[in-house]
Amino acid sequence: MVRHDCSDFLWAVRAARELHSDACRTKQRFEDQRSQIALCTCSTSSSASSNPSSLSSPPPGRMASVQPLFLTASIIFFLFISSAHAHAVPRLTFPLESPGRPITLFNLPDVSNTTTLLLSNDEETLYIGARDAILSLKISKTGSLELSKKIDWSPTETELRECIMKGTNEMDCANFVRVLQVLNSTHMFACGTFAFGPRCSYISSEDFSLSSSAGEKHEEGRGRCPYNPYNKHTAITVGGELYTATVADFRGNRPVISRHLSEGDRVDMKLDDTPGWLEDPTFISSAYIPSEEKVYFFFSEMGREYDFIERFTVSRVAQVCTSDVGGQRTLQRRWTTFTKAQLLCQARDELPYNVLQDMSTLWPAEGASEDETLFYGIFSSQWSVNSGRSAVCAFSLRDVKDVFGGNYKTLNRDTLRWSSRMQEKIANPGECGLHNSSDNVLRFVKEHFLADKSVSPANQGLALVSGDQRYTNLVAQRVKGANGREYTVLYLLTESGFLHKAVLAGGGAHIVEEIQVLREPQRVTNLLLSISKGVVFVGSSEGVASVPLSACALYRSCAECVLARDPFCAWDSTRRVCAHVSAVTDQAVQDVDGGNVLKVCKNFTTLNPRGRSVTTTVSHSEVVSVSLKEVVRLRCRTLSQLATLHWERSGAELSPDIYIKEHGVLSFLATPTTLGSYRCQATENGFTQTLCLYEVRQKEDPSLQPISTSSTSSTFSTSSTLSPAPARETTPREKTETKPTTQTSASTLIPAVTQAPAHGSKHMLQHESSASYLKELVAVSVLLAMCVCALLLLVAYDLRKTYHSRTAPHLSSHDSDQEREVLQGESPHPEKQSSEKSPHPPNTGVSNGSNVYLPNTPI
């Protein structure tokens, strides 16, 4: 019984490992911890480990008993997950309509939802599919857009009424153009939702007008375009044929990957309707690889091979051959080359990012093999631990081909369950030319279309992990730097409407900047990159935004130009400007990998922070006049979010008990000891530069002036003060109440600077009549309590002394002399007594309240 339960538990452990880390990647770590969590004997564990095949599937009828064990194993697995990725943070942020990073927005008052974009082959024209319209825009040299022609394409009133009668929102019953492709040199092909009744049409490239085919104005759009404008899909044209991945019914329950517009002996193709080929997919993107003669489709779907979890999403890559024409008897007009594999975007010992959001193809460098093609994808996670974040993974074409060339899982049509067991491999699924194979081979292909292995990321790691936001779209580009090396630049759009420009260099991702392009968060269908024009086009409901790829003129010093780590920009040592790499004719200074200013800018002494005419030497400070007991706030801001701000005074650190530093603002209370000079510095990548200098002085007030030196001018020095040290440490209240005897300047010695104040640097002085004097109040209260206690002690001591004097015996000096003589056995001298003048009246020898006799004296 114990051994049977242990077998169930070990299977659950194996299932959890396969789910999260593809079995072998976290095997060693999990095995090391299994000794601490095992619920069965060591011998049973050893026997089970020696026979891994016994763990591939649970015993029949044991799923109910295995589920609690699986949950236990999953929880244990989560406990050992530790994230090792630093979230990338944009260095610069440019809000909408920032003067330093302007963008161009094209929109028309009567056109909306300009989301489908298509670039002509010469990149001189941009075609836009919008709501009830198709636009042709001319692209200028600067990337701005100008309307050339417009096609109105909307459904009839009858079609609109029928759409509304079906229970559809009236706003969604318009014609949203979702497919826009170039077929050949004379025509384009467009498809729209057309009031939930998809229609397609040809467009003449010569006069940009709708043209009919075979005498019909519109063609059936089912299987080419989605019914719902919000459904995701993908389309691509190859050799005048249209390859699409979408849904083929009104409710969106029939996903299909198909080929259309085939002519001659070629026929239109679609995916077989047999269950298991597609499992509730969300289509994302597609790409054509000429050397392979294959079209690759990227999508997410339910991972039915993980039958121990309900609704587990996986990301897929699927392939079909363009030469496929279907089988002769089996799979007629159906794909015979369709295969799919899992895309695993996961770092070691972490939960996977399993939901694909977008995919972009980065073609290899000139002269390189086509196997070097990379597919960059944005992935999100269905796990709450990664909620709100995104990861970018790159997959190489070589790895995809290796997985498709390996083994395949077997689908049991009766139980719809997958198994890794393959009795005999009689064909290579996915291989082009299978349409001429026998029925036996085609039946084998029909049951073996899911690759056994997953496609792992290139370099076995994540290219980028967002910090606290989710990416929705991306495009990738290769850029050659000043050193001749090629860098990968990614343009990623966030859900909040910001475009991130990230460069993959130096062993990680560096986000150069983020630019706001949308006023309101919204869904964007795609981004489009124009390398010749140097812009990225973003289509949205607000219009089409044209964003320049770089803005090198922003950086006005060698330091800023190098710290940006932008492969487009380099410091021109001759003209002493930051310019595009292609425009630098002489020595170009650039360090994309490290951004080491001290190394590459050592020959340039002018370090002008952006927006300020400043050198490394500052000749004066910005004077700030304040009154005592006034709250002073000095502002210091750097545009770089990667820089660390540091405040100092005369080269010394500022005590947190007196100064408050928050968001680049230094706040403190103006007292004679806090007057003086302050410097704000920014440190980034080991390089430090002074941003601003302040000299805080007391306002001219003859009735109250701080104690200070006799000099009115100040220079930086290593000494902190010139005023003599007081004999004792005074409280803040005593300091503020001390009245000076001379009228001089600030008491602290202002550090000498050789750097001019930054132009445009701001300070803020805020007079607060209700300022808090908590520390002074506490000090005064303590002193008052001490004084009261001392006074009470003095009064008590005086009362005690008075009481003691009333109760103790009192002897005169005369009596004392007599007593001494008696004790010594001598008789008193009457003559001596009579000759001495007693200051007291005659004493009877009896004191009030005492006995006649003295103690210890014989009677």
PDB file of N, CA and C in Angstrom, residues 650-734:
ATOM      1  N   SER A 650      29.759  71.046   1.992  1.00  0.00           N
ATOM      2  CA  SER A 650      31.189  71.203   2.283  1.00  0.00           C
ATOM      3  C   SER A 650      31.899  69.863   2.270  1.00  0.00           C
ATOM      4  N   GLY A 651      31.480  68.989   1.366  1.00  0.00           N
ATOM      5  CA  GLY A 651      32.119  67.685   1.243  1.00  0.00           C
ATOM      6  C   GLY A 651      31.727  66.694   2.300  1.00  0.00           C
ATOM      7  N   ALA A 652      30.792  67.021   3.180  1.00  0.00           N
ATOM      8  CA  ALA A 652      30.396  66.130   4.274  1.00  0.00           C
ATOM      9  C   ALA A 652      28.994  65.590   4.020  1.00  0.00           C
ATOM     10  N   GLU A 653      28.697  64.445   4.642  1.00  0.00           N
ATOM     11  CA  GLU A 653      27.382  63.848   4.526  1.00  0.00           C
ATOM     12  C   GLU A 653      26.374  64.647   5.346  1.00  0.00           C
ATOM     13  N   LEU A 654      25.117  64.551   4.974  1.00  0.00           N
ATOM     14  CA  LEU A 654      24.046  65.258   5.659  1.00  0.00           C
ATOM     15  C   LEU A 654      23.348  64.314   6.613  1.00  0.00           C
ATOM     16  N   SER A 655      23.169  64.748   7.839  1.00  0.00           N
ATOM     17  CA  SER A 655      22.560  63.905   8.860  1.00  0.00           C
ATOM     18  C   SER A 655      21.073  63.728   8.574  1.00  0.00           C
ATOM     19  N   PRO A 656      20.580  62.501   8.619  1.00  0.00           N
ATOM     20  CA  PRO A 656      19.142  62.290   8.391  1.00  0.00           C
ATOM     21  C   PRO A 656      18.276  62.823   9.525  1.00  0.00           C
ATOM     22  N   ASP A 657      18.892  63.166  10.662  1.00  0.00           N
ATOM     23  CA  ASP A 657      18.120  63.749  11.750  1.00  0.00           C
ATOM     24  C   ASP A 657      17.731  65.191  11.468  1.00  0.00           C
ATOM     25  N   ILE A 658      18.450  65.839  10.569  1.00  0.00           N
ATOM     26  CA  ILE A 658      18.201  67.245  10.275  1.00  0.00           C
ATOM     27  C   ILE A 658      17.653  67.430   8.868  1.00  0.00           C
ATOM     28  N   TYR A 659      18.097  66.586   7.939  1.00  0.00           N
ATOM     29  CA  TYR A 659      17.750  66.769   6.532  1.00  0.00           C
ATOM     30  C   TYR A 659      16.845  65.622   6.064  1.00  0.00           C
ATOM     31  N   ILE A 660      15.914  65.964   5.195  1.00  0.00           N
ATOM     32  CA  ILE A 660      15.011  64.991   4.588  1.00  0.00           C
ATOM     33  C   ILE A 660      15.241  65.032   3.080  1.00  0.00           C
ATOM     34  N   LYS A 661      15.596  63.865   2.505  1.00  0.00           N
ATOM     35  CA  LYS A 661      15.841  63.760   1.066  1.00  0.00           C
ATOM     36  C   LYS A 661      14.778  62.858   0.453  1.00  0.00           C
ATOM     37  N   GLU A 662      14.014  63.414  -0.480  1.00  0.00           N
ATOM     38  CA  GLU A 662      12.931  62.669  -1.094  1.00  0.00           C
ATOM     39  C   GLU A 662      12.665  63.193  -2.487  1.00  0.00           C
ATOM     40  N   HIS A 663      12.764  62.290  -3.479  1.00  0.00           N
ATOM     41  CA  HIS A 663      12.443  62.603  -4.880  1.00  0.00           C
ATOM     42  C   HIS A 663      13.231  63.805  -5.384  1.00  0.00           C
ATOM     43  N   GLY A 664      14.512  63.845  -5.042  1.00  0.00           N
ATOM     44  CA  GLY A 664      15.359  64.909  -5.543  1.00  0.00           C
ATOM     45  C   GLY A 664      15.199  66.229  -4.832  1.00  0.00           C
ATOM     46  N   VAL A 665      14.473  66.278  -3.729  1.00  0.00           N
ATOM     47  CA  VAL A 665      14.250  67.513  -2.973  1.00  0.00           C
ATOM     48  C   VAL A 665      14.882  67.364  -1.606  1.00  0.00           C
ATOM     49  N   LEU A 666      15.706  68.336  -1.230  1.00  0.00           N
ATOM     50  CA  LEU A 666      16.338  68.366   0.088  1.00  0.00           C
ATOM     51  C   LEU A 666      15.586  69.362   0.952  1.00  0.00           C
ATOM     52  N   SER A 667      15.046  68.909   2.065  1.00  0.00           N
ATOM     53  CA  SER A 667      14.256  69.753   2.962  1.00  0.00           C
ATOM     54  C   SER A 667      14.930  69.809   4.322  1.00  0.00           C
ATOM     55  N   PHE A 668      14.942  71.006   4.911  1.00  0.00           N
ATOM     56  CA  PHE A 668      15.508  71.187   6.254  1.00  0.00           C
ATOM     57  C   PHE A 668      14.991  72.497   6.817  1.00  0.00           C
ATOM     58  N   LEU A 669      15.228  72.701   8.118  1.00  0.00           N
ATOM     59  CA  LEU A 669      14.808  73.908   8.817  1.00  0.00           C
ATOM     60  C   LEU A 669      15.971  74.887   8.845  1.00  0.00           C
ATOM     61  N   ALA A 670      15.698  76.127   8.487  1.00  0.00           N
ATOM     62  CA  ALA A 670      16.738  77.149   8.434  1.00  0.00           C
ATOM     63  C   ALA A 670      17.122  77.572   9.850  1.00  0.00           C
ATOM     64  N   THR A 671      18.329  77.254  10.228  1.00  0.00           N
ATOM     65  CA  THR A 671      18.919  77.657  11.502  1.00  0.00           C
ATOM     66  C   THR A 671      20.317  78.190  11.224  1.00  0.00           C
ATOM     67  N   PRO A 672      20.940  78.836  12.186  1.00  0.00           N
ATOM     68  CA  PRO A 672      22.302  79.330  11.938  1.00  0.00           C
ATOM     69  C   PRO A 672      23.269  78.229  11.548  1.00  0.00           C
ATOM     70  N   THR A 673      23.015  76.998  11.989  1.00  0.00           N
ATOM     71  CA  THR A 673      23.945  75.913  11.652  1.00  0.00           C
ATOM     72  C   THR A 673      23.649  75.258  10.313  1.00  0.00           C
ATOM     73  N   THR A 674      22.464  75.478   9.752  1.00  0.00           N
ATOM     74  CA  THR A 674      22.137  74.870   8.462  1.00  0.00           C
ATOM     75  C   THR A 674      22.320  75.834   7.295  1.00  0.00           C
ATOM     76  N   LEU A 675      22.691  77.074   7.581  1.00  0.00           N
ATOM     77  CA  LEU A 675      23.000  77.995   6.496  1.00  0.00           C
ATOM     78  C   LEU A 675      24.326  77.608   5.867  1.00  0.00           C
ATOM     79  N   GLY A 676      24.453  77.843   4.597  1.00  0.00           N
ATOM     80  CA  GLY A 676      25.708  77.511   3.929  1.00  0.00           C
ATOM     81  C   GLY A 676      25.474  77.024   2.515  1.00  0.00           C
ATOM     82  N   SER A 677      26.444  76.261   1.997  1.00  0.00           N
ATOM     83  CA  SER A 677      26.421  75.813   0.604  1.00  0.00           C
ATOM     84  C   SER A 677      26.040  74.345   0.523  1.00  0.00           C
ATOM     85  N   TYR A 678      25.280  74.006  -0.513  1.00  0.00           N
ATOM     86  CA  TYR A 678      24.823  72.639  -0.764  1.00  0.00           C
ATOM     87  C   TYR A 678      25.059  72.306  -2.234  1.00  0.00           C
ATOM     88  N   ARG A 679      25.450  71.083  -2.463  1.00  0.00           N
ATOM     89  CA  ARG A 679      25.733  70.621  -3.820  1.00  0.00           C
ATOM     90  C   ARG A 679      24.982  69.321  -4.070  1.00  0.00           C
ATOM     91  N   CYS A 680      24.371  69.226  -5.251  1.00  0.00           N
ATOM     92  CA  CYS A 680      23.668  68.015  -5.672  1.00  0.00           C
ATOM     93  C   CYS A 680      24.430  67.388  -6.826  1.00  0.00           C
ATOM     94  N   GLN A 681      24.728  66.107  -6.694  1.00  0.00           N
ATOM     95  CA  GLN A 681      25.479  65.385  -7.710  1.00  0.00           C
ATOM     96  C   GLN A 681      24.699  64.152  -8.152  1.00  0.00           C
ATOM     97  N   ALA A 682      24.910  63.754  -9.401  1.00  0.00           N
ATOM     98  CA  ALA A 682      24.283  62.559  -9.963  1.00  0.00           C
ATOM     99  C   ALA A 682      25.377  61.587 -10.373  1.00  0.00           C
ATOM    100  N   THR A 683      25.223  60.329  -9.966  1.00  0.00           N
ATOM    101  CA  THR A 683      26.190  59.284 -10.291  1.00  0.00           C
ATOM    102  C   THR A 683      25.498  58.202 -11.115  1.00  0.00           C
ATOM    103  N   GLU A 684      26.078  57.907 -12.272  1.00  0.00           N
ATOM    104  CA  GLU A 684      25.547  56.881 -13.161  1.00  0.00           C
ATOM    105  C   GLU A 684      26.703  56.167 -13.842  1.00  0.00           C
ATOM    106  N   ASN A 685      26.712  54.870 -13.729  1.00  0.00           N
ATOM    107  CA  ASN A 685      27.764  54.046 -14.332  1.00  0.00           C
ATOM    108  C   ASN A 685      29.159  54.472 -13.876  1.00  0.00           C
ATOM    109  N   GLY A 686      29.257  54.866 -12.608  1.00  0.00           N
ATOM    110  CA  GLY A 686      30.544  55.265 -12.065  1.00  0.00           C
ATOM    111  C   GLY A 686      30.962  56.677 -12.385  1.00  0.00           C
ATOM    112  N   PHE A 687      30.175  57.398 -13.141  1.00  0.00           N
ATOM    113  CA  PHE A 687      30.503  58.779 -13.495  1.00  0.00           C
ATOM    114  C   PHE A 687      29.643  59.722 -12.670  1.00  0.00           C
ATOM    115  N   THR A 688      30.271  60.735 -12.069  1.00  0.00           N
ATOM    116  CA  THR A 688      29.592  61.687 -11.212  1.00  0.00           C
ATOM    117  C   THR A 688      29.718  63.088 -11.791  1.00  0.00           C
ATOM    118  N   GLN A 689      28.624  63.792 -11.834  1.00  0.00           N
ATOM    119  CA  GLN A 689      28.637  65.169 -12.287  1.00  0.00           C
ATOM    120  C   GLN A 689      27.743  65.996 -11.381  1.00  0.00           C
ATOM    121  N   THR A 690      28.126  67.262 -11.200  1.00  0.00           N
ATOM    122  CA  THR A 690      27.373  68.174 -10.361  1.00  0.00           C
ATOM    123  C   THR A 690      26.233  68.775 -11.160  1.00  0.00           C
ATOM    124  N   LEU A 691      25.042  68.669 -10.611  1.00  0.00           N
ATOM    125  CA  LEU A 691      23.868  69.192 -11.303  1.00  0.00           C
ATOM    126  C   LEU A 691      23.521  70.606 -10.882  1.00  0.00           C
ATOM    127  N   CYS A 692      23.641  70.907  -9.610  1.00  0.00           N
ATOM    128  CA  CYS A 692      23.280  72.243  -9.143  1.00  0.00           C
ATOM    129  C   CYS A 692      23.968  72.537  -7.825  1.00  0.00           C
ATOM    130  N   LEU A 693      24.129  73.847  -7.553  1.00  0.00           N
ATOM    131  CA  LEU A 693      24.742  74.348  -6.329  1.00  0.00           C
ATOM    132  C   LEU A 693      23.831  75.399  -5.725  1.00  0.00           C
ATOM    133  N   TYR A 694      23.699  75.372  -4.426  1.00  0.00           N
ATOM    134  CA  TYR A 694      22.884  76.354  -3.723  1.00  0.00           C
ATOM    135  C   TYR A 694      23.699  76.942  -2.571  1.00  0.00           C
ATOM    136  N   GLU A 695      23.496  78.230  -2.346  1.00  0.00           N
ATOM    137  CA  GLU A 695      24.055  78.894  -1.173  1.00  0.00           C
ATOM    138  C   GLU A 695      22.887  79.481  -0.390  1.00  0.00           C
ATOM    139  N   VAL A 696      22.627  78.903   0.780  1.00  0.00           N
ATOM    140  CA  VAL A 696      21.497  79.310   1.614  1.00  0.00           C
ATOM    141  C   VAL A 696      21.977  80.377   2.583  1.00  0.00           C
ATOM    142  N   ARG A 697      21.391  81.555   2.473  1.00  0.00           N
ATOM    143  CA  ARG A 697      21.747  82.687   3.333  1.00  0.00           C
ATOM    144  C   ARG A 697      20.517  83.191   4.056  1.00  0.00           C
ATOM    145  N   GLN A 698      20.818  83.881   5.172  1.00  0.00           N
ATOM    146  CA  GLN A 698      19.724  84.484   5.922  1.00  0.00           C
ATOM    147  C   GLN A 698      19.370  85.840   5.315  1.00  0.00           C
ATOM    148  N   LYS A 699      18.082  86.134   5.319  1.00  0.00           N
ATOM    149  CA  LYS A 699      17.643  87.417   4.802  1.00  0.00           C
ATOM    150  C   LYS A 699      18.194  88.546   5.651  1.00  0.00           C
ATOM    151  N   GLU A 700      18.386  89.684   4.996  1.00  0.00           N
ATOM    152  CA  GLU A 700      18.897  90.852   5.706  1.00  0.00           C
ATOM    153  C   GLU A 700      17.884  91.297   6.743  1.00  0.00           C
ATOM    154  N   ASP A 701      18.240  91.076   8.031  1.00  0.00           N
ATOM    155  CA  ASP A 701      17.359  91.453   9.142  1.00  0.00           C
ATOM    156  C   ASP A 701      18.242  91.949  10.269  1.00  0.00           C
ATOM    157  N   PRO A 702      18.333  93.269  10.484  1.00  0.00           N
ATOM    158  CA  PRO A 702      19.266  93.797  11.502  1.00  0.00           C
ATOM    159  C   PRO A 702      18.951  93.332  12.905  1.00  0.00           C
ATOM    160  N   SER A 703      17.711  92.915  13.166  1.00  0.00           N
ATOM    161  CA  SER A 703      17.364  92.507  14.522  1.00  0.00           C
ATOM    162  C   SER A 703      17.819  91.105  14.866  1.00  0.00           C
ATOM    163  N   LEU A 704      18.100  90.293  13.839  1.00  0.00           N
ATOM    164  CA  LEU A 704      18.493  88.911  14.106  1.00  0.00           C
ATOM    165  C   LEU A 704      19.376  88.430  12.973  1.00  0.00           C
ATOM    166  N   GLN A 705      20.660  88.190  13.261  1.00  0.00           N
ATOM    167  CA  GLN A 705      21.611  87.714  12.279  1.00  0.00           C
ATOM    168  C   GLN A 705      22.379  86.544  12.861  1.00  0.00           C
ATOM    169  N   PRO A 706      22.730  85.568  12.048  1.00  0.00           N
ATOM    170  CA  PRO A 706      23.499  84.430  12.568  1.00  0.00           C
ATOM    171  C   PRO A 706      24.960  84.781  12.783  1.00  0.00           C
ATOM    172  N   ILE A 707      25.571  84.057  13.721  1.00  0.00           N
ATOM    173  CA  ILE A 707      26.999  84.211  13.949  1.00  0.00           C
ATOM    174  C   ILE A 707      27.740  83.621  12.769  1.00  0.00           C
ATOM    175  N   SER A 708      28.667  84.368  12.201  1.00  0.00           N
ATOM    176  CA  SER A 708      29.351  83.897  11.008  1.00  0.00           C
ATOM    177  C   SER A 708      30.715  84.525  10.920  1.00  0.00           C
ATOM    178  N   THR A 709      31.395  84.209   9.870  1.00  0.00           N
ATOM    179  CA  THR A 709      32.726  84.750   9.645  1.00  0.00           C
ATOM    180  C   THR A 709      32.608  86.170   9.133  1.00  0.00           C
ATOM    181  N   SER A 710      33.698  86.846   9.056  1.00  0.00           N
ATOM    182  CA  SER A 710      33.715  88.235   8.610  1.00  0.00           C
ATOM    183  C   SER A 710      33.769  88.367   7.107  1.00  0.00           C
ATOM    184  N   SER A 711      33.818  87.265   6.426  1.00  0.00           N
ATOM    185  CA  SER A 711      33.899  87.301   4.964  1.00  0.00           C
ATOM    186  C   SER A 711      32.526  87.104   4.379  1.00  0.00           C
ATOM    187  N   THR A 712      32.185  87.892   3.354  1.00  0.00           N
ATOM    188  CA  THR A 712      30.898  87.767   2.686  1.00  0.00           C
ATOM    189  C   THR A 712      30.967  86.893   1.465  1.00  0.00           C
ATOM    190  N   SER A 713      32.109  86.630   0.948  1.00  0.00           N
ATOM    191  CA  SER A 713      32.254  85.726  -0.195  1.00  0.00           C
ATOM    192  C   SER A 713      32.627  84.367   0.313  1.00  0.00           C
ATOM    193  N   SER A 714      32.288  83.340  -0.456  1.00  0.00           N
ATOM    194  CA  SER A 714      32.495  81.963  -0.024  1.00  0.00           C
ATOM    195  C   SER A 714      33.145  81.175  -1.125  1.00  0.00           C
ATOM    196  N   THR A 715      34.009  80.252  -0.745  1.00  0.00           N
ATOM    197  CA  THR A 715      34.637  79.319  -1.681  1.00  0.00           C
ATOM    198  C   THR A 715      34.676  77.954  -1.048  1.00  0.00           C
ATOM    199  N   PHE A 716      34.713  76.916  -1.894  1.00  0.00           N
ATOM    200  CA  PHE A 716      34.764  75.544  -1.392  1.00  0.00           C
ATOM    201  C   PHE A 716      36.083  75.295  -0.676  1.00  0.00           C
ATOM    202  N   SER A 717      36.007  74.650   0.476  1.00  0.00           N
ATOM    203  CA  SER A 717      37.188  74.286   1.236  1.00  0.00           C
ATOM    204  C   SER A 717      36.931  72.973   1.913  1.00  0.00           C
ATOM    205  N   THR A 718      37.992  72.363   2.437  1.00  0.00           N
ATOM    206  CA  THR A 718      37.819  71.087   3.121  1.00  0.00           C
ATOM    207  C   THR A 718      37.307  71.287   4.529  1.00  0.00           C
ATOM    208  N   SER A 719      37.554  72.446   5.158  1.00  0.00           N
ATOM    209  CA  SER A 719      37.029  72.690   6.490  1.00  0.00           C
ATOM    210  C   SER A 719      35.550  72.958   6.412  1.00  0.00           C
ATOM    211  N   SER A 720      34.853  72.606   7.460  1.00  0.00           N
ATOM    212  CA  SER A 720      33.402  72.719   7.431  1.00  0.00           C
ATOM    213  C   SER A 720      32.910  74.046   7.968  1.00  0.00           C
ATOM    214  N   THR A 721      33.545  74.613   9.012  1.00  0.00           N
ATOM    215  CA  THR A 721      33.087  75.885   9.587  1.00  0.00           C
ATOM    216  C   THR A 721      34.288  76.718   9.970  1.00  0.00           C
ATOM    217  N   LEU A 722      34.029  78.029  10.122  1.00  0.00           N
ATOM    218  CA  LEU A 722      35.047  78.945  10.621  1.00  0.00           C
ATOM    219  C   LEU A 722      34.670  79.543  11.963  1.00  0.00           C
ATOM    220  N   SER A 723      33.449  79.454  12.351  1.00  0.00           N
ATOM    221  CA  SER A 723      33.020  80.008  13.625  1.00  0.00           C
ATOM    222  C   SER A 723      33.592  79.179  14.761  1.00  0.00           C
ATOM    223  N   PRO A 724      34.030  79.842  15.890  1.00  0.00           N
ATOM    224  CA  PRO A 724      34.617  79.089  16.996  1.00  0.00           C
ATOM    225  C   PRO A 724      33.608  78.150  17.612  1.00  0.00           C
ATOM    226  N   ALA A 725      34.123  77.024  18.075  1.00  0.00           N
ATOM    227  CA  ALA A 725      33.244  76.016  18.682  1.00  0.00           C
ATOM    228  C   ALA A 725      32.776  76.502  20.030  1.00  0.00           C
ATOM    229  N   PRO A 726      31.528  76.314  20.365  1.00  0.00           N
ATOM    230  CA  PRO A 726      31.024  76.729  21.678  1.00  0.00           C
ATOM    231  C   PRO A 726      31.609  75.863  22.774  1.00  0.00           C
ATOM    232  N   ALA A 727      31.579  76.428  24.019  1.00  0.00           N
ATOM    233  CA  ALA A 727      32.136  75.697  25.160  1.00  0.00           C
ATOM    234  C   ALA A 727      31.318  74.469  25.490  1.00  0.00           C
ATOM    235  N   ARG A 728      30.058  74.505  25.240  1.00  0.00           N
ATOM    236  CA  ARG A 728      29.195  73.350  25.461  1.00  0.00           C
ATOM    237  C   ARG A 728      28.214  73.249  24.308  1.00  0.00           C
ATOM    238  N   GLU A 729      27.688  72.073  24.150  1.00  0.00           N
ATOM    239  CA  GLU A 729      26.721  71.852  23.077  1.00  0.00           C
ATOM    240  C   GLU A 729      25.379  72.429  23.476  1.00  0.00           C
ATOM    241  N   THR A 730      24.841  73.258  22.639  1.00  0.00           N
ATOM    242  CA  THR A 730      23.575  73.917  22.923  1.00  0.00           C
ATOM    243  C   THR A 730      22.463  73.202  22.204  1.00  0.00           C
ATOM    244  N   THR A 731      21.280  73.356  22.729  1.00  0.00           N
ATOM    245  CA  THR A 731      20.105  72.765  22.102  1.00  0.00           C
ATOM    246  C   THR A 731      19.704  73.616  20.913  1.00  0.00           C
ATOM    247  N   PRO A 732      18.896  73.059  20.004  1.00  0.00           N
ATOM    248  CA  PRO A 732      18.433  73.848  18.865  1.00  0.00           C
ATOM    249  C   PRO A 732      17.709  75.115  19.271  1.00  0.00           C
ATOM    250  N   ARG A 733      16.949  75.035  20.366  1.00  0.00           N
ATOM    251  CA  ARG A 733      16.229  76.236  20.799  1.00  0.00           C
ATOM    252  C   ARG A 733      17.190  77.292  21.294  1.00  0.00           C
ATOM    253  N   GLU A 734      18.253  76.861  22.051  1.00  0.00           N
ATOM    254  CA  GLU A 734      19.236  77.816  22.527  1.00  0.00           C
ATOM    255  C   GLU A 734      19.981  78.449  21.369  1.00  0.00           C
TER     256      GLU A 734
END
